[in-house]
Short mmCIF file of N, CA and C in Angstrom, two decimals:
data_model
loop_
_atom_site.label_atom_id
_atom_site.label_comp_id
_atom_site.label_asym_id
_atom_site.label_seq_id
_atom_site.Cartn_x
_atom_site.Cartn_y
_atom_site.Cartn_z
N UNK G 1 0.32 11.11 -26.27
CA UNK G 1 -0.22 10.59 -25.02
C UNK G 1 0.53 9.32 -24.60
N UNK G 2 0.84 8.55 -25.69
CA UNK G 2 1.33 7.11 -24.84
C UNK G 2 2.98 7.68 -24.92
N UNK G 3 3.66 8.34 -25.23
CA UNK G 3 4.86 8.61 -24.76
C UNK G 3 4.87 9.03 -23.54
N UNK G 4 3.99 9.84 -22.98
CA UNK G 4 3.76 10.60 -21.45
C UNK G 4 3.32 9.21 -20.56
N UNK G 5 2.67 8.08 -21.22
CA UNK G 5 2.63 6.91 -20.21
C UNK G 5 3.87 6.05 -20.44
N UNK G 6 4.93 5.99 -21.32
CA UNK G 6 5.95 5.58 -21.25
C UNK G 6 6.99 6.01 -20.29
N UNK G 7 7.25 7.48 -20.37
CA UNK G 7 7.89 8.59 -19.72
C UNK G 7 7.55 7.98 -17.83
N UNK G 8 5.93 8.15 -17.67
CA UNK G 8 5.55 7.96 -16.43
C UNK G 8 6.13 6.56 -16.07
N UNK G 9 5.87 5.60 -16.59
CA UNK G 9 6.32 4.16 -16.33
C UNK G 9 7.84 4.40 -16.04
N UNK G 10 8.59 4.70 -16.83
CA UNK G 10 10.15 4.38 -16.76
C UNK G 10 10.11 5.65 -15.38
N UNK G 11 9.88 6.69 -15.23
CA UNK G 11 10.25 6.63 -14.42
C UNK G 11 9.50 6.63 -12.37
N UNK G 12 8.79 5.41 -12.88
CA UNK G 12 8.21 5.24 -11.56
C UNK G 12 9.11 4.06 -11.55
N UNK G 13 9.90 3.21 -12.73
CA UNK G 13 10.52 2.04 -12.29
C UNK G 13 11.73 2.36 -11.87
N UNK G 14 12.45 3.42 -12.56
CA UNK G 14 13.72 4.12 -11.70
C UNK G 14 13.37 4.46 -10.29
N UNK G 15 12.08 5.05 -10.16
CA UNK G 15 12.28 5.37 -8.09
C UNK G 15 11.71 4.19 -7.73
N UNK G 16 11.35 3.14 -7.95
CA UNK G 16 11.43 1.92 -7.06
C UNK G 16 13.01 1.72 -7.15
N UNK G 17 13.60 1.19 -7.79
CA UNK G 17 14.51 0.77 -8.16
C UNK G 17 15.43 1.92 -6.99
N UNK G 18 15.43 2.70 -6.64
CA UNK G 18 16.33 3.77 -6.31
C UNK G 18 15.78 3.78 -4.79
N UNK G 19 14.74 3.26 -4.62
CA UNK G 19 14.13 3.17 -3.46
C UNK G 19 15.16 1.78 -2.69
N UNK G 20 15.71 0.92 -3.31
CA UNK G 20 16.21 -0.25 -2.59
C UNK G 20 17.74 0.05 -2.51
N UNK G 21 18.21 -0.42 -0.89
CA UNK G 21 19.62 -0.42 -0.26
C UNK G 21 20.02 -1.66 -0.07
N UNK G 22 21.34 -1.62 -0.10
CA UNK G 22 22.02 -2.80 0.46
C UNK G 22 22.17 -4.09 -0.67
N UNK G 23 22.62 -4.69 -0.19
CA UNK G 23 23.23 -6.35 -1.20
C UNK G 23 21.61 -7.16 -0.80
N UNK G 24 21.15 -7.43 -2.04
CA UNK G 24 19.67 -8.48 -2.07
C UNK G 24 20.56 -9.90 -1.73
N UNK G 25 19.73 -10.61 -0.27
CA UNK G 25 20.63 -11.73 0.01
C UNK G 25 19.01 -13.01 0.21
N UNK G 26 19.06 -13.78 0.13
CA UNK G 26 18.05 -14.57 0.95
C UNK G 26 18.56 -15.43 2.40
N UNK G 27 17.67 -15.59 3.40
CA UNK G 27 18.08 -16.26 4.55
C UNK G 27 18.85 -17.90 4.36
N UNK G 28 18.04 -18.07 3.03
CA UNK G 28 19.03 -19.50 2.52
C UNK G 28 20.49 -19.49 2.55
N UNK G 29 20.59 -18.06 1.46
CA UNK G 29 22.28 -18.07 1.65
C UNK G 29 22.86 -17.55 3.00
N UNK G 30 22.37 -17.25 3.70
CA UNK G 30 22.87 -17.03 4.80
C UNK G 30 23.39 -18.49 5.85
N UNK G 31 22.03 -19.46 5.82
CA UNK G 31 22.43 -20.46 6.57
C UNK G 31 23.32 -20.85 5.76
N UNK G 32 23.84 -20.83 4.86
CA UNK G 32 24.99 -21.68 3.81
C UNK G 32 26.68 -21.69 4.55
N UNK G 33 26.33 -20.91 5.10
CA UNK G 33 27.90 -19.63 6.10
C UNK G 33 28.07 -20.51 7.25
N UNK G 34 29.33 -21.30 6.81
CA UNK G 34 29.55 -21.87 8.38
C UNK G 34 30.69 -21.52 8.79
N UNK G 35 31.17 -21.76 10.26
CA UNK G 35 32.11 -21.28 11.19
C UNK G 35 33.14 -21.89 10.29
N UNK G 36 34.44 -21.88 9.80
CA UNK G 36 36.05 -21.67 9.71
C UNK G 36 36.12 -21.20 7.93
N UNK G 37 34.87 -21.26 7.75
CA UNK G 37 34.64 -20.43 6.24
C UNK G 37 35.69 -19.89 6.02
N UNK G 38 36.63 -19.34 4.76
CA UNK G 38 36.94 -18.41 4.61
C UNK G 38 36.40 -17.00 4.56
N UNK G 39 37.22 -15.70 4.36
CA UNK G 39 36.22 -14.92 3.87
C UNK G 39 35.73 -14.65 2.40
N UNK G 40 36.81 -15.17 1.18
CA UNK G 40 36.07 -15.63 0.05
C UNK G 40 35.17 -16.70 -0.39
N UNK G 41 35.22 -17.42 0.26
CA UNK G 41 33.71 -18.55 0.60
C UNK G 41 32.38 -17.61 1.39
N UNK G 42 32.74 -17.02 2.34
CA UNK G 42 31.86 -15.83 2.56
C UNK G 42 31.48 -15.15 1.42
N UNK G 43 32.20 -14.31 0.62
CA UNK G 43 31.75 -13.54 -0.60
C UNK G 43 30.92 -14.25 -1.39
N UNK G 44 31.61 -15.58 -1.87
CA UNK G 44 30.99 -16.60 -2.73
C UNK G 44 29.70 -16.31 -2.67
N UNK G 45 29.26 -16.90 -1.13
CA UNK G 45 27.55 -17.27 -1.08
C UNK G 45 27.00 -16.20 -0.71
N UNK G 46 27.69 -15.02 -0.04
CA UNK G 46 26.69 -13.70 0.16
C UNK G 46 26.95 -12.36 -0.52
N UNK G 47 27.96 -12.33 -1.64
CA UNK G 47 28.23 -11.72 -2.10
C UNK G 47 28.84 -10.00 -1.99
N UNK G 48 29.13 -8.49 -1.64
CA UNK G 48 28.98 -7.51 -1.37
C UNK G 48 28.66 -7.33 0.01
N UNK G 49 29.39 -6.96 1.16
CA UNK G 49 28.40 -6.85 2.21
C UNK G 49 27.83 -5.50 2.25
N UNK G 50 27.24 -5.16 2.91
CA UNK G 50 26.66 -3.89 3.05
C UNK G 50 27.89 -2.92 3.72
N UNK G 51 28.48 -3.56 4.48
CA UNK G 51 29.00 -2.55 5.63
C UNK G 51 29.94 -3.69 6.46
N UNK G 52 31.34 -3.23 6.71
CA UNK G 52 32.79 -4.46 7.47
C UNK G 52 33.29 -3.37 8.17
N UNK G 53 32.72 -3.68 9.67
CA UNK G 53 33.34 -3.00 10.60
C UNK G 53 34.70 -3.91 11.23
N UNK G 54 35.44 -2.71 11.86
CA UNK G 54 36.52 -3.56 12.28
C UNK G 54 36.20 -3.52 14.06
N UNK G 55 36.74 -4.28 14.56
CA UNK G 55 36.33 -5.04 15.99
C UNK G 55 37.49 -5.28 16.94
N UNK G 56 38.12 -5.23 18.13
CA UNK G 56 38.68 -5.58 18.64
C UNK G 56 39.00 -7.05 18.52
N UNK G 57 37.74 -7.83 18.58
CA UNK G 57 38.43 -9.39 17.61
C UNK G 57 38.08 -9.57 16.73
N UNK G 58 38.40 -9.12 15.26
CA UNK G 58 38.23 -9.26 14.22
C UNK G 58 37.12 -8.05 13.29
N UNK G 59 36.93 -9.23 12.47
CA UNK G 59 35.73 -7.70 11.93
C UNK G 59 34.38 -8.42 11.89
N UNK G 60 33.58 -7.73 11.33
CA UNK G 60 31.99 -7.64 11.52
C UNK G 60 31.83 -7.36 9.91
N UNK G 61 31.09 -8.23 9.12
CA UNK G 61 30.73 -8.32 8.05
C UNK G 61 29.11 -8.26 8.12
N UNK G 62 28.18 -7.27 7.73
CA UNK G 62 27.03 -6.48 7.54
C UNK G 62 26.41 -7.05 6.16
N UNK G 63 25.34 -7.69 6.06
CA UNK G 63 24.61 -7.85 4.88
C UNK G 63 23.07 -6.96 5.51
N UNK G 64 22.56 -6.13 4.66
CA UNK G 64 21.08 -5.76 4.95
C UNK G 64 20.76 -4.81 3.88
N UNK G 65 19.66 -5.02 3.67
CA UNK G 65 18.66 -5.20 2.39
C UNK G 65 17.49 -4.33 2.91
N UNK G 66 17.01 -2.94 2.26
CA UNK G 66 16.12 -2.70 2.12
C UNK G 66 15.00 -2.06 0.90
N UNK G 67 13.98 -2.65 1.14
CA UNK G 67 13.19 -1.89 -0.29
C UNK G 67 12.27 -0.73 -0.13
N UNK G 68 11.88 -0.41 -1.18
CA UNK G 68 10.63 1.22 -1.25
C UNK G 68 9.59 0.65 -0.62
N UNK G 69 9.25 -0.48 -0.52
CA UNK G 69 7.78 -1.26 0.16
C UNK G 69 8.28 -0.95 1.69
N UNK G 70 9.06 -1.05 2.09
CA UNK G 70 9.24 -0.83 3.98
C UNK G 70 9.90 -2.41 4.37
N UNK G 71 10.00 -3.22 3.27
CA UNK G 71 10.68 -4.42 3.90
C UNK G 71 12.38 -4.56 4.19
N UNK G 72 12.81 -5.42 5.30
CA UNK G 72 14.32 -4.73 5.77
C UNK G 72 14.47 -5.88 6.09
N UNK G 73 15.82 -6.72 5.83
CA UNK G 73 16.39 -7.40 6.49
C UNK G 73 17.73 -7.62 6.86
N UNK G 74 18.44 -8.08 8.11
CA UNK G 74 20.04 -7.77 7.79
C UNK G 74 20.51 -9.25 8.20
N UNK G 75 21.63 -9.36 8.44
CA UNK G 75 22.46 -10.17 8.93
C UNK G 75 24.19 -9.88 9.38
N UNK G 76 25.25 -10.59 9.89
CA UNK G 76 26.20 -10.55 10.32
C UNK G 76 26.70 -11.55 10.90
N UNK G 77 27.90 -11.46 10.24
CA UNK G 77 28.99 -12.40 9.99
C UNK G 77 30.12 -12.08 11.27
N UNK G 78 30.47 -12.76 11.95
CA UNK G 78 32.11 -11.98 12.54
C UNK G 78 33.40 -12.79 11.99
N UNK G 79 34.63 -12.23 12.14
CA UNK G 79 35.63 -12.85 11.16
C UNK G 79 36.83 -12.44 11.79
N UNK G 80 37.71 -13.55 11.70
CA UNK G 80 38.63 -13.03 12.70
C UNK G 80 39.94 -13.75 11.20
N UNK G 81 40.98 -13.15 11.46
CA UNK G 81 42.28 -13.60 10.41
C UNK G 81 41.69 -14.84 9.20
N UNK G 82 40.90 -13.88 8.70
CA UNK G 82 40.39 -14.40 7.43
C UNK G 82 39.41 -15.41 7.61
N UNK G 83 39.25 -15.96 8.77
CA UNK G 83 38.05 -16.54 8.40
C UNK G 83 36.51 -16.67 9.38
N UNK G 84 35.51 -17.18 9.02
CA UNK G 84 33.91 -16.76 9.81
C UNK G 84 34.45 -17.68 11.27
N UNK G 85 34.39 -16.67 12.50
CA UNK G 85 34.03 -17.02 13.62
C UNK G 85 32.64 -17.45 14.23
N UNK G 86 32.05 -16.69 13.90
CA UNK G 86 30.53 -16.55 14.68
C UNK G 86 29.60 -15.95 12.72
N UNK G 87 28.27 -17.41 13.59
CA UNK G 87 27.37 -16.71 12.26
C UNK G 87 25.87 -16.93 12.66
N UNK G 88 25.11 -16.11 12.17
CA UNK G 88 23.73 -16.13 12.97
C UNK G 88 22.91 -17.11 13.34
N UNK G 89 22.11 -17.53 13.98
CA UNK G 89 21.11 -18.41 13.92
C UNK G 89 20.00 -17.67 13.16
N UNK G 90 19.40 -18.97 12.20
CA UNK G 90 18.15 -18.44 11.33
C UNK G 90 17.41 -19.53 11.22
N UNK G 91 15.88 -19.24 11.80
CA UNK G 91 15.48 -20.29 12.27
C UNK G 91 15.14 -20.90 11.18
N UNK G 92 14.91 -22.20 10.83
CA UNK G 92 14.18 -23.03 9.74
C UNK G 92 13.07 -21.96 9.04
N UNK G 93 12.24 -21.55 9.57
CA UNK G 93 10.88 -21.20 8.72
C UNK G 93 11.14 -19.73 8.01
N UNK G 94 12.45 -19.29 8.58
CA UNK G 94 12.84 -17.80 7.89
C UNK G 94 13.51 -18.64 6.38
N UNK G 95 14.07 -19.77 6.48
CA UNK G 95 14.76 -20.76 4.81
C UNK G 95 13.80 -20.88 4.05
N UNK G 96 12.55 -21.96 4.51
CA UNK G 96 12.05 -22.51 4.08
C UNK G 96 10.90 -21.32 3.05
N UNK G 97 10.79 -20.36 3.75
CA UNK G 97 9.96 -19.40 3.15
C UNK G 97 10.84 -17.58 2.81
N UNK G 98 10.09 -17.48 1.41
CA UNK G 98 11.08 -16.35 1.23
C UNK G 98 10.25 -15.00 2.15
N UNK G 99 10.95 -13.81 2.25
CA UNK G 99 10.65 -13.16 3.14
C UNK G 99 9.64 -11.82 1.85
N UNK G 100 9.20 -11.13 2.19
CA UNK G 100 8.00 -10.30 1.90
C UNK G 100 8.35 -9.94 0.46
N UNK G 101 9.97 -9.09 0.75
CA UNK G 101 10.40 -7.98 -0.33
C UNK G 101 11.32 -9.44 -1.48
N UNK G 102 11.66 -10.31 -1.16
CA UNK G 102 12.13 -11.20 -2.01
C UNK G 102 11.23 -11.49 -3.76
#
């Protein structure tokens, strides 16, 4: 009997676990990203993006995160000859507090 609740456990923690997409980022490291950044100073603090589209000016660097609970968040970077052009606004209270699935 307790092998069949072992069995059940491991694998309800594999389909959570299998349930989550994307690079786990917090909005902290995001405000960290400032304009003439490189793009390995980019990697540094956000690590993996999800998804680097390429752009007529430059590219589009994709971070977004989702879990088995329904929580989603993304972000984007733009980048032009290696380094951050444009980077999101995130307001104070998205830093100061972590978000649901964190």
């Amino acid at each position: 009997m307790l092998r069949h609740i072992h069995r059940f456990l491991l694998a309800a923690v594999v389909a959570v676990l299998a349930g989550c997409a994307g690079t786990p980022f917090t909005f902290g490291q995001a405000s960290q990203v400032k304009v003439g950044m490189t793009e390995d100073q980019l990697y540094e603090i956000m690590g993996n993006p999800y998804m680097v589209t390429s752009r007529e000016d430059g590219q589009m660097w994709v971070y977004s995160h989702a879990t088995a609970f329904g929580g989603a968040k993304s972000v984007s970077f733009e980048t032009k000859d290696g380094k951050v052009t444009k980077v999101p606004y995130i307001p104070k209270d998205f830093i100061a507090k972590p978000s649901p699935d964190e």
